[in-house]
Amino acid sequence: MRKLIIYVCVAILLAGCSTTRRIGNDEILYTGLKGVDIETPGKEKFPEGVRSTLTEAVSVKPNNSLLGSSSVRYPFPLGLWVYNNWPNPPKGFKHWIYEKLVATPVLVSEVRPEVRVHMLDELLDNNGYFSGTSSYELVQKRNKKKASILYKVNAGNPYLIDSIIYLSDSIPLYHLIDSLARKSKYFQVGSRYSTDSLAHLRVNIANAVRNKGYYYFRPEYIQYLADSTLNPGSIAIKLDIADNTPSLALSQYRTGEITTYIYKNRGGGTPDTTETERGTLIRYMPSRLREGLIPSCIAFREGRTFSVRQMNNTQMRLARLGIFNNIGINVERDTTHLDDHLLNVIIECTYDRPLEASIEANVSSKSNSYLGPGISLGLTNRNLFGGGELLTVALTGSYEWQTGSGRNNSVFNSYEVGLNGTLAFPRLLAPKFIPRTRRSTSWTRLSLGADLLNRPHYFKLSQFNAGFAYDWQSSKYISTTWTLFKLTYNKLQHTTPVFDSIMNANPAIALSFQSQYIPQMSYGLVYDRAMNRSNTINVQFTAQEAGNIFWSIYELCGKKGEKMLFKTPFSQFIKGYGQVVYGRRLFSDHWLVNRIGIGAAYAYGNSTQVPYSEQFYCGGANSVRAFTVRSIGPGSYRAPADQVNGYFDQTGTFLFIANSEYRFPILGPLHGAVFLDAGNVWTLKNEPERPGGQLQARSFLKDLAVGTGVGLRFDISMLILRGDLGIGIHAPYDTGKHGYYNMESFKKSLAFHLAIGYPF
């Protein structure tokens, strides 16, 4: 209580001290943007894109800006108070403290609203509002030394395009430009005049014609001649080619000689020349490359129309091999042939180091009184067989020991160790009828792995898996994964009497732990697109089935009852998961990102329960961050307090997760976040041993665990280190407290997570 009184007194003291005492008599402290009022004739709607452009042009952050906002400030401006009330010693510790705390006042004269009014007028002109006018006024309260700024815009009627004069069809290039311009929504009679839209059209036209052989053409070679005097209030536009356009830009080119150089990682070597169907290949030996690998990546064709898109595709395909650390493509005009409309292509690739080792470490702290570090050692071999094959072997390990008064004498309480390998081919290992373009941009992955999980107080579980999968980019925004076959074998090697007693009381959980094979096939799709500078969307969907093919074969052969694979039951179920992540840029580098995810799994036929490893769980660094992993669900069920490691049964066959996160910059690579999470798992079948766990419409909202919190992100481009502090708001289980906020205490509602990368 004493500390609270002190804090309140300090706050009142700071609030009462002047923050304008040292400001000159002819100066005014800027307190933020009051707004941008835009008036239009009648009830005409003003374009939101133009509105945001105008607002951004006059947005200047005041002192003590809240989260970078130009209009919202947090109270108690410490920096201004220090500037106005503290002396500044020339040196020493007090000077150091002063420099760390002080904030120089942002003055209205420095914001220069009269200059920003001219900026608004120019932006109005650029967007077709030539009759628009702008002004500003200072909004002041009792303290005349402080003011916010209100900008007023009278937009007037926008100028529309009423006529268009296109290029003459004197040469093929002009005809091509005309056809592209006619298809654009920005260049139509009746559309609003906008210099930004016309500039965007210019870039689109230049990119398109460069893909038609006009390699030297640039956007600045297209110009627009606008006239507003022919019809007042409207714009007549003529599309033209700039007078200074070089003749090179007006000429169409074809692909000439193609030469590819493959350099060693450390230089040197003896050149070896090979003629291929895609040009000349010069390798500096020794060099191991499968015949046809490099030619299959080259999109150019000698004698065909030159295209910039071919350059991009070639660069992308060579990069996808993962065996080069540098790829360069240069274009030169051919000077050795009579035809002066040929472009020679020179491709230069330098090998990356063939072997790469990696190590990752983490430390976890769990709510079940277990602490433990984990480590992952990886070794990657690039170009294993000379065809860009990628072999990755990873050894993972973690161990935990129990803390607290209930621990036993075993220091090495629990451990998990795994060895997994993947061999990836940068092509589709499939029948010849698959189109060649798809074969060269796809990956075939073979995987093999084994894991061992040992919890001495409960069980020892081993898992073996092998798989065969295809990855390919089906379009610019869509990537696809098809796991043709994956076989997993779960073996419950050892159990303790305590675990057996728990399983006897929970038959459904016992079935999910039984030794079994899981033969699977799955399909995954990811749609990832930045729709514009302010909107992003990512959609993921995965569908998988297990055991259906084997079950059908047995049925056709007349086998009834439980079916076995190598004298062991195999699991049969279907499972699906989908999520949508939508990001919206609010202003500057401030984003609001939202996610909704739904998953379901259902066992039938040869199984009554979905395997434990395939069930959903909730909580943790990427889910509801106010709760630790597997500490909530299913539904309102809560594991008995006497089960120290009881969280192993907090899984389900239905998942719902929803997140909203506001992300903002703080200083340099340091970013912050404020988030709200909700979610849980449920069972689709009734399990009396886990009361409240079944999905029910009437209790769905009440069963959602809800938490909020704050986070810090350290973004160094290649790596994002994230720390999130979750604060529980509502637990789905009975805590002994009434009301929606039912956390046992504020301290117990906190959960801290340290992770790498964004949660979604």
Tab-separated table of C-alpha atoms in Angstrom, residues 255-411:
chain	number	residue	atom	x	y	z
A	255	THR	CA	18.035	-15.102	-77.318
A	256	GLY	CA	21.510	-15.704	-78.745
A	257	GLU	CA	24.257	-17.850	-77.245
A	258	ILE	CA	23.755	-19.230	-73.733
A	259	THR	CA	26.876	-19.870	-71.664
A	260	THR	CA	26.840	-21.206	-68.112
A	261	TYR	CA	29.900	-21.187	-65.843
A	262	ILE	CA	30.085	-23.397	-62.746
A	263	TYR	CA	32.847	-22.229	-60.381
A	264	LYS	CA	34.340	-24.083	-57.435
A	265	ASN	CA	33.658	-22.791	-53.940
A	266	ARG	CA	37.260	-21.725	-53.397
A	267	GLY	CA	38.083	-20.899	-57.009
A	268	GLY	CA	40.630	-22.560	-59.246
A	269	GLY	CA	40.130	-25.786	-61.144
A	270	THR	CA	40.376	-26.779	-64.798
A	271	PRO	CA	37.592	-25.690	-67.173
A	272	ASP	CA	35.648	-28.438	-68.896
A	273	THR	CA	33.331	-27.457	-71.752
A	274	THR	CA	30.186	-29.367	-72.705
A	275	GLU	CA	27.636	-28.479	-75.374
A	276	THR	CA	24.062	-29.046	-74.199
A	277	GLU	CA	20.606	-28.435	-75.626
A	278	ARG	CA	20.452	-25.256	-73.496
A	279	GLY	CA	23.791	-23.758	-74.488
A	280	THR	CA	27.419	-24.203	-73.472
A	281	LEU	CA	28.224	-25.501	-69.988
A	282	ILE	CA	31.701	-24.731	-68.612
A	283	ARG	CA	32.553	-26.464	-65.329
A	284	TYR	CA	35.735	-25.962	-63.358
A	285	MET	CA	36.816	-29.460	-62.431
A	286	PRO	CA	36.647	-31.410	-60.271
A	287	SER	CA	32.898	-30.855	-60.297
A	288	ARG	CA	30.155	-33.406	-59.719
A	289	LEU	CA	26.951	-32.710	-61.591
A	290	ARG	CA	24.322	-35.062	-62.932
A	291	GLU	CA	23.964	-34.843	-66.702
A	292	GLY	CA	21.105	-32.582	-67.650
A	293	LEU	CA	20.716	-30.966	-64.193
A	294	ILE	CA	21.838	-27.458	-65.165
A	295	PRO	CA	20.141	-27.476	-68.606
A	296	SER	CA	16.847	-28.444	-66.941
A	297	CYS	CA	17.019	-25.227	-64.898
A	298	ILE	CA	17.634	-22.901	-67.854
A	299	ALA	CA	14.438	-21.341	-69.191
A	300	PHE	CA	16.071	-19.619	-72.183
A	301	ARG	CA	15.803	-21.084	-75.679
A	302	GLU	CA	18.293	-20.014	-78.324
A	303	GLY	CA	16.606	-18.177	-81.181
A	304	ARG	CA	13.354	-17.524	-79.325
A	305	THR	CA	12.015	-14.165	-78.152
A	306	PHE	CA	13.997	-12.940	-75.160
A	307	SER	CA	12.005	-12.552	-71.933
A	308	VAL	CA	12.900	-11.134	-68.530
A	309	ARG	CA	10.597	-13.760	-67.067
A	310	GLN	CA	12.999	-16.378	-68.386
A	311	MET	CA	15.784	-14.738	-66.390
A	312	ASN	CA	13.718	-14.861	-63.214
A	313	ASN	CA	12.686	-18.481	-63.753
A	314	THR	CA	16.265	-19.542	-64.424
A	315	GLN	CA	17.462	-17.747	-61.289
A	316	MET	CA	14.700	-19.341	-59.211
A	317	ARG	CA	15.313	-22.867	-60.487
A	318	LEU	CA	19.059	-22.693	-59.933
A	319	ALA	CA	18.515	-21.275	-56.438
A	320	ARG	CA	16.060	-24.076	-55.580
A	321	LEU	CA	18.834	-26.608	-56.086
A	322	GLY	CA	20.419	-25.281	-52.900
A	323	ILE	CA	23.980	-26.047	-54.067
A	324	PHE	CA	25.120	-22.539	-55.077
A	325	ASN	CA	25.880	-19.559	-52.842
A	326	ASN	CA	26.035	-17.077	-55.715
A	327	ILE	CA	24.066	-16.975	-58.981
A	328	GLY	CA	24.454	-14.189	-61.512
A	329	ILE	CA	22.815	-13.723	-64.936
A	330	ASN	CA	24.189	-11.108	-67.334
A	331	VAL	CA	22.929	-10.116	-70.783
A	332	GLU	CA	25.103	-8.780	-73.610
A	333	ARG	CA	24.301	-7.750	-77.165
A	334	ASP	CA	25.687	-10.178	-79.733
A	335	THR	CA	28.434	-8.623	-81.891
A	336	THR	CA	29.690	-11.683	-83.754
A	337	HIS	CA	26.695	-12.431	-85.983
A	338	LEU	CA	25.081	-10.460	-88.790
A	339	ASP	CA	21.805	-10.394	-86.871
A	340	ASP	CA	22.084	-7.440	-84.481
A	341	HIS	CA	18.909	-8.367	-82.575
A	342	LEU	CA	20.418	-11.170	-80.498
A	343	LEU	CA	21.160	-11.087	-76.768
A	344	ASN	CA	23.762	-13.463	-75.374
A	345	VAL	CA	23.141	-14.829	-71.879
A	346	ILE	CA	25.986	-15.466	-69.424
A	347	ILE	CA	25.085	-17.431	-66.285
A	348	GLU	CA	27.657	-17.691	-63.483
A	349	CYS	CA	27.182	-20.018	-60.505
A	350	THR	CA	29.515	-20.618	-57.582
A	351	TYR	CA	29.218	-23.755	-55.472
A	352	ASP	CA	28.268	-23.430	-51.840
A	353	ARG	CA	30.122	-25.465	-49.233
A	354	PRO	CA	28.933	-29.077	-49.604
A	355	LEU	CA	28.663	-29.739	-45.866
A	356	GLU	CA	26.946	-27.614	-43.272
A	357	ALA	CA	26.516	-28.265	-39.557
A	358	SER	CA	23.983	-26.596	-37.275
A	359	ILE	CA	23.209	-26.589	-33.584
A	360	GLU	CA	20.133	-25.301	-31.766
A	361	ALA	CA	19.524	-25.184	-28.036
A	362	ASN	CA	16.555	-24.241	-25.883
A	363	VAL	CA	15.505	-24.214	-22.273
A	364	SER	CA	11.961	-24.904	-21.130
A	365	SER	CA	10.134	-24.351	-17.877
A	366	LYS	CA	6.800	-26.122	-17.484
A	367	SER	CA	3.876	-25.782	-15.139
A	368	ASN	CA	4.237	-29.413	-14.040
A	369	SER	CA	7.430	-28.568	-12.104
A	370	TYR	CA	9.742	-29.921	-14.783
A	371	LEU	CA	12.803	-28.081	-16.022
A	372	GLY	CA	15.089	-29.118	-18.813
A	373	PRO	CA	17.262	-28.113	-21.753
A	374	GLY	CA	17.104	-29.478	-25.278
A	375	ILE	CA	19.577	-29.602	-28.131
A	376	SER	CA	19.446	-30.368	-31.847
A	377	LEU	CA	22.504	-31.222	-33.954
A	378	GLY	CA	22.109	-31.163	-37.723
A	379	LEU	CA	24.342	-32.099	-40.646
A	380	THR	CA	23.463	-31.255	-44.251
A	381	ASN	CA	25.132	-32.579	-47.401
A	382	ARG	CA	24.350	-30.634	-50.571
A	383	ASN	CA	24.575	-32.246	-53.992
A	384	LEU	CA	25.007	-35.747	-52.565
A	385	PHE	CA	24.836	-37.631	-55.895
A	386	GLY	CA	25.601	-34.705	-58.211
A	387	GLY	CA	21.956	-33.927	-58.936
A	388	GLY	CA	21.314	-31.296	-56.272
A	389	GLU	CA	20.196	-33.905	-53.742
A	390	LEU	CA	19.972	-32.669	-50.172
A	391	LEU	CA	20.691	-35.067	-47.320
A	392	THR	CA	19.834	-33.807	-43.848
A	393	VAL	CA	20.467	-35.750	-40.660
A	394	ALA	CA	19.354	-34.342	-37.295
A	395	LEU	CA	19.986	-35.675	-33.814
A	396	THR	CA	17.673	-34.211	-31.186
A	397	GLY	CA	17.719	-34.709	-27.453
A	398	SER	CA	16.179	-33.232	-24.347
A	399	TYR	CA	15.921	-34.189	-20.715
A	400	GLU	CA	13.957	-33.011	-17.719
A	401	TRP	CA	14.220	-33.259	-14.013
A	402	GLN	CA	11.532	-32.618	-11.468
A	403	THR	CA	11.834	-29.750	-9.030
A	404	GLY	CA	10.077	-29.127	-5.749
A	405	SER	CA	9.583	-31.061	-2.549
A	406	GLY	CA	8.053	-34.093	-4.242
A	407	ARG	CA	11.074	-35.081	-6.322
A	408	ASN	CA	12.746	-38.423	-5.898
A	409	ASN	CA	16.446	-39.217	-5.915
A	410	SER	CA	16.623	-39.640	-9.698
A	411	VAL	CA	18.421	-36.728	-11.302
